[in-house]
XYZ file of C-alpha atoms in Angstrom:
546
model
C 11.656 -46.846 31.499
C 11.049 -43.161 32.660
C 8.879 -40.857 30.869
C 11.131 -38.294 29.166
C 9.153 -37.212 26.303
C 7.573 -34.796 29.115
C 10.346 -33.109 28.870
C 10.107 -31.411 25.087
C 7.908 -29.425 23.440
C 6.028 -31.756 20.866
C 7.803 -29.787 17.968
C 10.876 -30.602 19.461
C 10.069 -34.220 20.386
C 8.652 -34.276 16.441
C 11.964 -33.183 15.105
C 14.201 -35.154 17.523
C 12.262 -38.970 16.303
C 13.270 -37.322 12.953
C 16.598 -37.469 13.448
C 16.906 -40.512 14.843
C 14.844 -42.029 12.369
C 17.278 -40.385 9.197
C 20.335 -42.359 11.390
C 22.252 -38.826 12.361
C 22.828 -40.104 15.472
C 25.583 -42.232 16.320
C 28.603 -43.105 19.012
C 26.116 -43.912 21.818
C 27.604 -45.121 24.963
C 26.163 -45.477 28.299
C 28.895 -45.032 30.802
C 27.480 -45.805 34.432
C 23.917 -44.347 33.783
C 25.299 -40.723 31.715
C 24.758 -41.146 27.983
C 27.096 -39.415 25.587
C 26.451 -39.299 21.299
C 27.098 -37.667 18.394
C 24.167 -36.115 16.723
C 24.658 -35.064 13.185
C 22.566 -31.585 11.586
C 23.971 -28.874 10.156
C 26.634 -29.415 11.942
C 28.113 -32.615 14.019
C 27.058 -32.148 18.099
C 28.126 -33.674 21.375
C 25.223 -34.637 23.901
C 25.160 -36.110 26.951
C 22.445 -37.256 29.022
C 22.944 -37.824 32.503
C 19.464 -40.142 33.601
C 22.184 -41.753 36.868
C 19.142 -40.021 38.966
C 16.012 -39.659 37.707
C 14.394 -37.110 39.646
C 17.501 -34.766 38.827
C 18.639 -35.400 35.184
C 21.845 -33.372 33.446
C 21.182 -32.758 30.066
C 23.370 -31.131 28.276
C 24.354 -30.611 24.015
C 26.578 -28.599 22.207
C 24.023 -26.426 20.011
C 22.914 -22.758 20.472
C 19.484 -23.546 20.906
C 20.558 -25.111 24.250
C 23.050 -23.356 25.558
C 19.762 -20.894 26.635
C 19.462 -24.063 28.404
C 16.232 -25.384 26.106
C 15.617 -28.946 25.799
C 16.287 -29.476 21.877
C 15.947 -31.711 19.024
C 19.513 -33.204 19.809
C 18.957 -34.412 23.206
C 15.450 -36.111 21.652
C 17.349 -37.757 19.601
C 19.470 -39.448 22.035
C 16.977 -40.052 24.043
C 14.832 -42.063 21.123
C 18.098 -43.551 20.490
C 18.455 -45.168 24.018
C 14.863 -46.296 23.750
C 15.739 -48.407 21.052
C 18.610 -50.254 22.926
C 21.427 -48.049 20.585
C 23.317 -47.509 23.768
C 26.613 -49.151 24.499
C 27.782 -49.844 27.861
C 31.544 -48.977 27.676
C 34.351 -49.529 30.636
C 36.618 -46.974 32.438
C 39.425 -47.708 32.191
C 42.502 -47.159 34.602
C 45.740 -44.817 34.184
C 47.980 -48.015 34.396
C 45.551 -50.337 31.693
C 45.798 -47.065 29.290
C 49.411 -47.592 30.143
C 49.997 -50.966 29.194
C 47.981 -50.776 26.298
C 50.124 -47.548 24.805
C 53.638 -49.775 25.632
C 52.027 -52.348 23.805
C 51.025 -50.320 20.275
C 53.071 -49.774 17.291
C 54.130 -46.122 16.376
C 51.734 -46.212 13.234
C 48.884 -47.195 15.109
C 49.587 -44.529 17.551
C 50.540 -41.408 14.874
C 46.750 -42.660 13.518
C 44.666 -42.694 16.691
C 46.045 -39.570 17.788
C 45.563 -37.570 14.569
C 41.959 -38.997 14.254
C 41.549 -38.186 17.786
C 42.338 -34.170 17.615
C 40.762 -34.176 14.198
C 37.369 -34.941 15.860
C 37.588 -32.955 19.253
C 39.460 -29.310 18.349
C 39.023 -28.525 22.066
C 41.404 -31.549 22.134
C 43.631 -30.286 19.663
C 43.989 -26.804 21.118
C 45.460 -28.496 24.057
C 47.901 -30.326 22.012
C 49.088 -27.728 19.500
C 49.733 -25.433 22.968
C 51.765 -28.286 24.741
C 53.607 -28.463 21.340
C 54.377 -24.911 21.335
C 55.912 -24.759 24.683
C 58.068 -27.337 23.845
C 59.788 -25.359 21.263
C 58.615 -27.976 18.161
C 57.223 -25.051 15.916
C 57.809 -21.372 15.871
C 54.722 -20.700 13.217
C 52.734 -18.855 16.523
C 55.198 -16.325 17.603
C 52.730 -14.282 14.941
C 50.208 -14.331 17.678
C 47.713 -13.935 15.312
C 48.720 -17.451 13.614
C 46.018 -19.703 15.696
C 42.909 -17.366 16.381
C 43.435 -17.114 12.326
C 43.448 -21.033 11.929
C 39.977 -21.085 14.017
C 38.476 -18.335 11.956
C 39.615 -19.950 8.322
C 37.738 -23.008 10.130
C 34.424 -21.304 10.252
C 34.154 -19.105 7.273
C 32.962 -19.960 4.159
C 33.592 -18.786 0.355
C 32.835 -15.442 1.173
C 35.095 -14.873 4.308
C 31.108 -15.153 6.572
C 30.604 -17.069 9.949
C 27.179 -17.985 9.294
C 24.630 -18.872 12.097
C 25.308 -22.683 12.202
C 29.004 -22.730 12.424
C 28.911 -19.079 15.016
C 28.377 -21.287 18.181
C 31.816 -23.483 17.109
C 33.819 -20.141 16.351
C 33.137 -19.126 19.694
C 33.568 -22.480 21.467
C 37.498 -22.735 19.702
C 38.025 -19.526 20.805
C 36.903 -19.670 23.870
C 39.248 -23.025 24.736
C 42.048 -21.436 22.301
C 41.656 -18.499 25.092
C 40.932 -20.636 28.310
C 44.588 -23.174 27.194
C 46.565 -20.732 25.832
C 46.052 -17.411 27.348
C 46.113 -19.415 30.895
C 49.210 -20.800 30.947
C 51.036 -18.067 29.636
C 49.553 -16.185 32.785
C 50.747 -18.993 34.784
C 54.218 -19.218 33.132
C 54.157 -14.804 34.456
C 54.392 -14.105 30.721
C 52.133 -10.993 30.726
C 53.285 -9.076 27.829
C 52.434 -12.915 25.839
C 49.426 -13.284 27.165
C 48.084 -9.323 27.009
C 49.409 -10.407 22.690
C 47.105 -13.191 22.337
C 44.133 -11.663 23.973
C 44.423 -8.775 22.224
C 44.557 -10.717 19.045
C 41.556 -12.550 19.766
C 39.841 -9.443 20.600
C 40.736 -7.011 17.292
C 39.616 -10.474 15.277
C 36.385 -10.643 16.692
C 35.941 -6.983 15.914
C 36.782 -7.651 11.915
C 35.267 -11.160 11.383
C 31.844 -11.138 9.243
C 29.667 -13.359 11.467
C 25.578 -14.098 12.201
C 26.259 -13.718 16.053
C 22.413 -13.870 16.731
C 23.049 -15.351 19.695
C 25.721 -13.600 21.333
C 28.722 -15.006 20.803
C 30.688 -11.335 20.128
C 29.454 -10.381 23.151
C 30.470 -13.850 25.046
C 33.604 -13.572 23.359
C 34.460 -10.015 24.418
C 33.351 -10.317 28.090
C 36.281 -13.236 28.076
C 38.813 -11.057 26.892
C 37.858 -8.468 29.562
C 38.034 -10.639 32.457
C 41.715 -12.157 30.940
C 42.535 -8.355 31.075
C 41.562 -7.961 34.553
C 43.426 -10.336 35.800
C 46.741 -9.593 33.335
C 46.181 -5.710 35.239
C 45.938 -6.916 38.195
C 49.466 -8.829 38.029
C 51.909 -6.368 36.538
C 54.048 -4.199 37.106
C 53.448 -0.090 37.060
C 55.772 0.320 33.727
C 53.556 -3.016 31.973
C 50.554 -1.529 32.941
C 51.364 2.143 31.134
C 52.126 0.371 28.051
C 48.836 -1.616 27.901
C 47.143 1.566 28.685
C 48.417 3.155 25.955
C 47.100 0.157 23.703
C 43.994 0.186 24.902
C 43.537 4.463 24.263
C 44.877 3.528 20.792
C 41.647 1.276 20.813
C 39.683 3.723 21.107
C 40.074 5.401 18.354
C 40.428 2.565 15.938
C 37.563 0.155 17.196
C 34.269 0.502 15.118
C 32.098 -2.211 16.973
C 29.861 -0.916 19.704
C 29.738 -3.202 22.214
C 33.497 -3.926 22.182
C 34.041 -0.250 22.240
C 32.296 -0.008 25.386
C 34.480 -2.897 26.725
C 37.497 -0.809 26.155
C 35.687 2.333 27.947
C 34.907 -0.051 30.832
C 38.532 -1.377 31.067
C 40.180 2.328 30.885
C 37.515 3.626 33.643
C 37.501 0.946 36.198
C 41.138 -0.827 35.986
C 43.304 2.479 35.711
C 42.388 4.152 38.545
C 45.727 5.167 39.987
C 46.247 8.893 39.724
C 48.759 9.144 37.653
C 46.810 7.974 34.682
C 43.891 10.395 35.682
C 45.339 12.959 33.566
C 45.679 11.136 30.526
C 42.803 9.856 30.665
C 41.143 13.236 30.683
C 43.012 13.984 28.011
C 41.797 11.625 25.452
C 38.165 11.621 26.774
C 38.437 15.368 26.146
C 39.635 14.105 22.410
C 36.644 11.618 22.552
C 33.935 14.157 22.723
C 35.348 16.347 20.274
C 35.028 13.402 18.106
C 31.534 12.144 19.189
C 30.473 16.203 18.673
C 30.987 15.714 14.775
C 28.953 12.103 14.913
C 25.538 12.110 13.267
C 22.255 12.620 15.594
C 21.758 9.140 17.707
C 25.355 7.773 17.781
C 26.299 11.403 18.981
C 23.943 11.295 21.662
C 24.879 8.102 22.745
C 28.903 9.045 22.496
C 28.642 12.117 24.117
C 26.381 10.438 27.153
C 29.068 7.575 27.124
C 32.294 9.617 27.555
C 30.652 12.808 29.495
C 29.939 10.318 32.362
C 33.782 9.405 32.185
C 35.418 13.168 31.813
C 32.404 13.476 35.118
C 33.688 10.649 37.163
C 37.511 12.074 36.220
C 37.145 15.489 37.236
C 35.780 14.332 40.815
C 39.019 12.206 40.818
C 41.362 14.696 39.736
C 39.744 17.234 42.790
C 39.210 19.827 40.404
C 37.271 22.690 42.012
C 32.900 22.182 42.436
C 32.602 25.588 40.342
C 34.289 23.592 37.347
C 32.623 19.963 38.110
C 28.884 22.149 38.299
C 29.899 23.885 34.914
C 30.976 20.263 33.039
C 27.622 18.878 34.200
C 25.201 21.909 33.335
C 27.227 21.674 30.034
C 25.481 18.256 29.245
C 22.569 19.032 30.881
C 19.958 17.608 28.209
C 21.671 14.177 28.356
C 19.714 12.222 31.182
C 22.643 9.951 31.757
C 24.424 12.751 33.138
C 21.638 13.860 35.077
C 21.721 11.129 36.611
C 25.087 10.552 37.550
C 25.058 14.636 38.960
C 22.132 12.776 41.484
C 23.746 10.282 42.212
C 26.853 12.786 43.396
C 24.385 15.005 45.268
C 23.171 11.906 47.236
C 26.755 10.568 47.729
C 27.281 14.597 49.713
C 24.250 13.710 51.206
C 22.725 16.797 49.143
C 19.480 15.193 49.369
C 17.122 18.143 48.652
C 19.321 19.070 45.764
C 18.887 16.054 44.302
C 14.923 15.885 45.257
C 14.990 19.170 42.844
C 17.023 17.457 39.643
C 14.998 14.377 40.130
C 11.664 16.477 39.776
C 12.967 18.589 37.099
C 14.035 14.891 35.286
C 10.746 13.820 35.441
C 9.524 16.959 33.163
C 12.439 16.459 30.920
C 12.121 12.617 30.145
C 8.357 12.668 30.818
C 8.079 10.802 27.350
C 10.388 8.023 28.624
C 8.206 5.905 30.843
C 10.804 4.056 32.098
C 13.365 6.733 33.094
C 10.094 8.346 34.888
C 9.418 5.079 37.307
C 13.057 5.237 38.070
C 13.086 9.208 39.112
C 9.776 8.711 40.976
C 11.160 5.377 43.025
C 14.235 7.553 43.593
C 12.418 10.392 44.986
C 9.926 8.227 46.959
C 13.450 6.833 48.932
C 14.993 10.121 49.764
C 11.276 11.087 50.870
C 11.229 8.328 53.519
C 15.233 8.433 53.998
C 14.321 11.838 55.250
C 11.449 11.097 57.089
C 9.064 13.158 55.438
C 6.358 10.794 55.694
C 3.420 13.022 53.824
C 5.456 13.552 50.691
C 6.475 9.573 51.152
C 3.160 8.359 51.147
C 2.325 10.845 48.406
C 4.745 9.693 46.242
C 3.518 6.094 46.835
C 0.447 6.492 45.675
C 1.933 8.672 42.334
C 3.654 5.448 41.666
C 1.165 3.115 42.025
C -1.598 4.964 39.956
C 1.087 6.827 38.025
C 4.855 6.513 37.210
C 4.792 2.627 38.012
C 1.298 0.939 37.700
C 0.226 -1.820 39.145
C 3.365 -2.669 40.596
C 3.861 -5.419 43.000
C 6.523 -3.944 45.213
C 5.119 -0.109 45.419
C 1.708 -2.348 46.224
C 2.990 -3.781 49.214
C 5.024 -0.984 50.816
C 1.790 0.655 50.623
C -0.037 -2.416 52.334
C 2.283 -1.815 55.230
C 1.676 1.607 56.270
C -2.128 0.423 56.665
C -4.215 -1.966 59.127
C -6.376 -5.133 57.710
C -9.535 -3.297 57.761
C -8.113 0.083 56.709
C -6.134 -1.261 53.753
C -9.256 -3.000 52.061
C -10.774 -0.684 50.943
C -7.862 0.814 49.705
C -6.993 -1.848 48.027
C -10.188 -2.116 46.303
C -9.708 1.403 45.260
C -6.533 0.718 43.315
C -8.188 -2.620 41.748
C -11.304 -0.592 40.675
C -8.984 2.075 39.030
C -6.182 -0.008 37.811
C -8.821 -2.408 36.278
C -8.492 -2.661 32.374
C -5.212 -0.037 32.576
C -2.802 -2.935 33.433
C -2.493 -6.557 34.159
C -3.136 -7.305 37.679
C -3.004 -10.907 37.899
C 0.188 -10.384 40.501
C -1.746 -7.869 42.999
C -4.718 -10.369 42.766
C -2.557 -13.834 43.951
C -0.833 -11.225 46.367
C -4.026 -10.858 47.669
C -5.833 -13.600 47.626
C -8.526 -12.209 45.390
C -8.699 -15.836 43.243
C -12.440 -14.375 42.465
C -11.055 -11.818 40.668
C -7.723 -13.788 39.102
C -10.093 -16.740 37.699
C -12.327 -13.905 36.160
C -8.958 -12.649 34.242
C -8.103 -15.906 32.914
C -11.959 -16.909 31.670
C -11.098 -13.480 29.601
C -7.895 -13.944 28.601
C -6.723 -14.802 24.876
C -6.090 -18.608 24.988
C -4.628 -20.362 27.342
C -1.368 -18.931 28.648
C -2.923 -17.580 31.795
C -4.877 -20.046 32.576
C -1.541 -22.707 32.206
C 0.425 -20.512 34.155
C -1.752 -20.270 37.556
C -3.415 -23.354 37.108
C -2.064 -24.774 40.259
C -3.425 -22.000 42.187
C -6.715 -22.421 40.635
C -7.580 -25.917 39.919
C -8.760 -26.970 43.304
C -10.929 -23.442 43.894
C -12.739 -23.498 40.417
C -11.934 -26.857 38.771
C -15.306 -26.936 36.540
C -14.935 -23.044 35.409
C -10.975 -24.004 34.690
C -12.175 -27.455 32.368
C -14.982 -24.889 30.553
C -11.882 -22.665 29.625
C -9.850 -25.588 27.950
C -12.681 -26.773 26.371
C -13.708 -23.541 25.294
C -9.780 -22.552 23.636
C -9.652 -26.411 22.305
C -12.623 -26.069 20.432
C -11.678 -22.989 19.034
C -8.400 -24.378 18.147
C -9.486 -27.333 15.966
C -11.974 -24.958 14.301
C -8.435 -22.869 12.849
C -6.048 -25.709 12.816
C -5.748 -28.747 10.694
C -2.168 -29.922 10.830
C -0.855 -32.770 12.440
C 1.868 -30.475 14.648
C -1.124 -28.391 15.504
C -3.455 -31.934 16.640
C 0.183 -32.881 18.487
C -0.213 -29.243 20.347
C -3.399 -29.554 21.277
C -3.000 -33.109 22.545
C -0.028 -31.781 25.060
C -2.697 -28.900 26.549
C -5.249 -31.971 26.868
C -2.918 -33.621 29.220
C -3.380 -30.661 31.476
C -7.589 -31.084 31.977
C -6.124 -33.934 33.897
C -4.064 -32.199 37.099
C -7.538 -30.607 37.508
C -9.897 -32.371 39.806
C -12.484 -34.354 37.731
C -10.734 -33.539 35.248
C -10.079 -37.062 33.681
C -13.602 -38.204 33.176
C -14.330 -35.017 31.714
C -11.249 -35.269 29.209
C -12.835 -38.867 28.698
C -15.855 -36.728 27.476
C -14.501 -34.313 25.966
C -12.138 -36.816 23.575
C -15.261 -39.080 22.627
C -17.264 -35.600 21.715
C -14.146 -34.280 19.543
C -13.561 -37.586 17.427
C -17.935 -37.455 16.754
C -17.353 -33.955 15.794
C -14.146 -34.726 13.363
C -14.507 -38.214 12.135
C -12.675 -37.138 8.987
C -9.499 -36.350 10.202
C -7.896 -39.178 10.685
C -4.567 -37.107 11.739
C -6.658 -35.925 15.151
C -8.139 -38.757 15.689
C -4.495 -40.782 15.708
C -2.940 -38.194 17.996
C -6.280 -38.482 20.628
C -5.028 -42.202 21.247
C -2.239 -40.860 22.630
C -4.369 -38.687 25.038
């Protein structure tokens, strides 16, 4: 049997044999090699393990924790499960045996199977209620409204909340609700329908109470967007000005950030034809009237957000440079805007003109680090897009001592201006400066310098570094590298005394033997930790298992 419990962290290994062990897992069938179960929490998940190839397994499960594709507790579970022979081989069957076995059931038995059946998989159900609806059985979802409520009544409790453990299933209903539903209406060329039911799911999201720690508004309203792209991009000119005038009603109406922004993005890139240029101006214009009278940092943000717009319309539009030059000095203290005016001097191919605003940037923002890099990397281009090689390899060096230390890629575009024995000592220059300032583990490996990199990881707190180039290091300095575990080990028993903390250190053990020698001196190194804690009979349990 293969070795899966490599795959999960111990915690998560711990709480998977938990579950198993309280009996929340259940419907295991192996079909073929691909497991598939039901694993009860907070909440009732699919999982299904696909072990048909061992060196490339599928897992997959329903919960939040792995949809950041994590192994999780879940997938442990199933996987104890199957250890224990809970799997059931089941057969496929064909389209004429499902056939022959539907002519051959009563209408009771039927009615039942099919109502537990969408009961138990909503994704299911969606798909029925929509073929239902087309077939003119029930009129209850002309209101368009009437399903994306049904999902949302689902999910809340007393208190009208989505809380964190039922967010993930709100967004999955949705998301099929919007995938069936939405879909075929596009298919069926029933825009104005389909623009309805997306909009409905969209104004929802922006009203329902929810823990959406994870994302889901933001999954949710990228969806919408991309239904809307494709609605815009099939109708006709007179369709199109009505949804444009839904979406500017938006605009004023919508209080959620992020979906506000969606509705920016939509009216900026998917109207561009010219006649909507001028309306569009027109309620920007209205926009930053409005963001003017916001308090400090949501007026900043506003005025940034919809200045860029009015920018990018005004170059549409053709007004005249003397106007365009006026808007932008206007909003001068904004950076965004700065930046978009360089961006238009480099799309004129008004290079030195924007060598001058990027400079003057860099005073402006000099407390924002980041923004700084960004001007200097900028500037450093035009410098060699110009060939003005002097200020290039100037501005090089500013980076890599300066606006961008340490970094990896201004490192080796220096390197290649430079021969082998002219670069060293140059290199050596920036390491003796750098040193202490920032992490230079990357510049080290770049180099070769594994002197130097093994030094940083005997210093380093732990053993994060040391786990994370250990293949690099373990055949160059395999006795230094077994010092360092031994060192962090020791230190970690001294502080820790619970059985997850014994099962932690047990999983770093395991790496003292990828190193060479490194399993006779783990031998050692077990036998001198059970002398030196003979009363903890927790440690010395989970040492067996070394």
């Amino acid at each position: 049997m293969m070795e899966w419990q490599s795959l999960f962290e111990p915690r998560i290994l711990e709480r998977g044999l938990d579950y198993y062990q309280m009996g929340h897992v259940t419907n295991v069938i192996d079909e073929a090699g691909v497991l598939s179960a039901i694993v009860t929490g907070t909440q009732d998940y699919e999982v299904e393990l696909d072990l048909s190839e061992e060196d490339n397994l599928g897992l997959f499960c329903e919960c939040p924790y792995a949809a950041d594709l994590n192994t999780c507790k879940h997938m442990a579970a199933v996987f104890f499960a199957w250890e224990n022979g809970a799997a059931k081989e089941v057969s496929v069957f064909s389209k004429s045996e499902l056939e022959k076995a539907i002519a051959a059931a009563d209408e009771v038995t039927l009615r039942a199977f099919l109502l537990e059946s969408l009961q138990q998989d909503q994704s299911l159900a969606q798909r029925f209620m929509g073929r239902i609806q087309k077939s003119g059985i029930t009129s209850k979802t002309a209101d368009p409204f009437f399903q994306v409520n049904q999902i949302v009544d689902r999910y809340t409790d007393y208190s009208d909340y989505i809380n964190y453990d039922h967010a993930f299933g709100f967004a999955a209903d949705l998301s099929a609700f919007l995938d069936t539903e939405v879909q075929s209406l596009i298919d069926e060329e029933r825009y104005h329908e389909a623009f309805d039911l997306t909009n409905a799911v969209f104004q929802t999201i922006g009203e329902v109470e929810i823990d959406d720690s994870n994302g889901e508004i933001v999954f949710l309203g990228n969806e919408c967007y991309e239904i809307w792209q494709r609605i815009l991009s099939l109708v006709d000119p007179d369709t199109k000005n009505d949804m444009f005038i839904w979406f500017s009603r938006q605009l004023a109406e919508l209080e959620h950030d992020f979906l506000l922004e969606l509705i920016q993005q939509i009216i900026a890139e998917e109207f561009q034809e010219l006649n909507f240029a001028e309306q569009k101006l027109r309620r920007v214009e209205e926009m930053l009237e409005e963001a003017a009278k916001q308090n400090d940092f949501i007026r900043d943000y506003s005025l940034a957000s919809w200045g860029i717009i009015k920018a990018e319309l005004l170059e549409q539009l053709g007004k005249p440079d003397e106007e365009i030059e006026a808007f932008y000095r206007s909003m001068w203290n904004h950076n965004e805007i700065r930046q978009r005016y360089i961006k238009r001097c480099i799309d004129q191919k008004n290079f030195y003109r924007a060598i001058e605003v990027l400079k003057e940037s860099i005073i402006l923002d000099k407390e924002y680090r980041g923004l700084v890099s960004e001007y200097s990397i900028q500037l450093k281009n035009l410098y060699l897009q110009l060939g003005e090689k002097e200020a290039y390899v100037e501005q090089l060096y500013h980076l890599i001592y300066e606006d961008d230390p340490g970094s990896l890629e201004t490192f080796r575009e220096l390197k290649q201006l430079y021969s082998t024995d002219e670069w060293r000592p140059i290199r050596d220059k920036i390491f003796n400066k750098l040193a202490g300032e920032v992490v230079l583990d990357d510049l080290y490996v770049e180099e070769q310098c594994y002197d130097l990199l093994m030094e940083e990881v005997e210093k380093s707190f732990m053993l994060y570094k040391t786990q994370s180039y250990l293949v690099i290091l373990k055949d160059r300095y395999p006795e230094r590298l077994l010092e360092k575990y031994k060192k962090e080990i020791r230190g970690m028993l001294h502080e820790s005394s619970s059985r997850k903390k014994y099962r932690d250190i047990v999983y770093l053990l395991q790496d003292m033997k990828k190193i060479p020698d490194g399993k006779k001196v783990l031998a050692d190194f077990v036998q001198e930790l059970k002398t030196t804690y003979p009363r903890r009979p927790a440690l010395l349990e989970e040492l067996e298992r070394v």
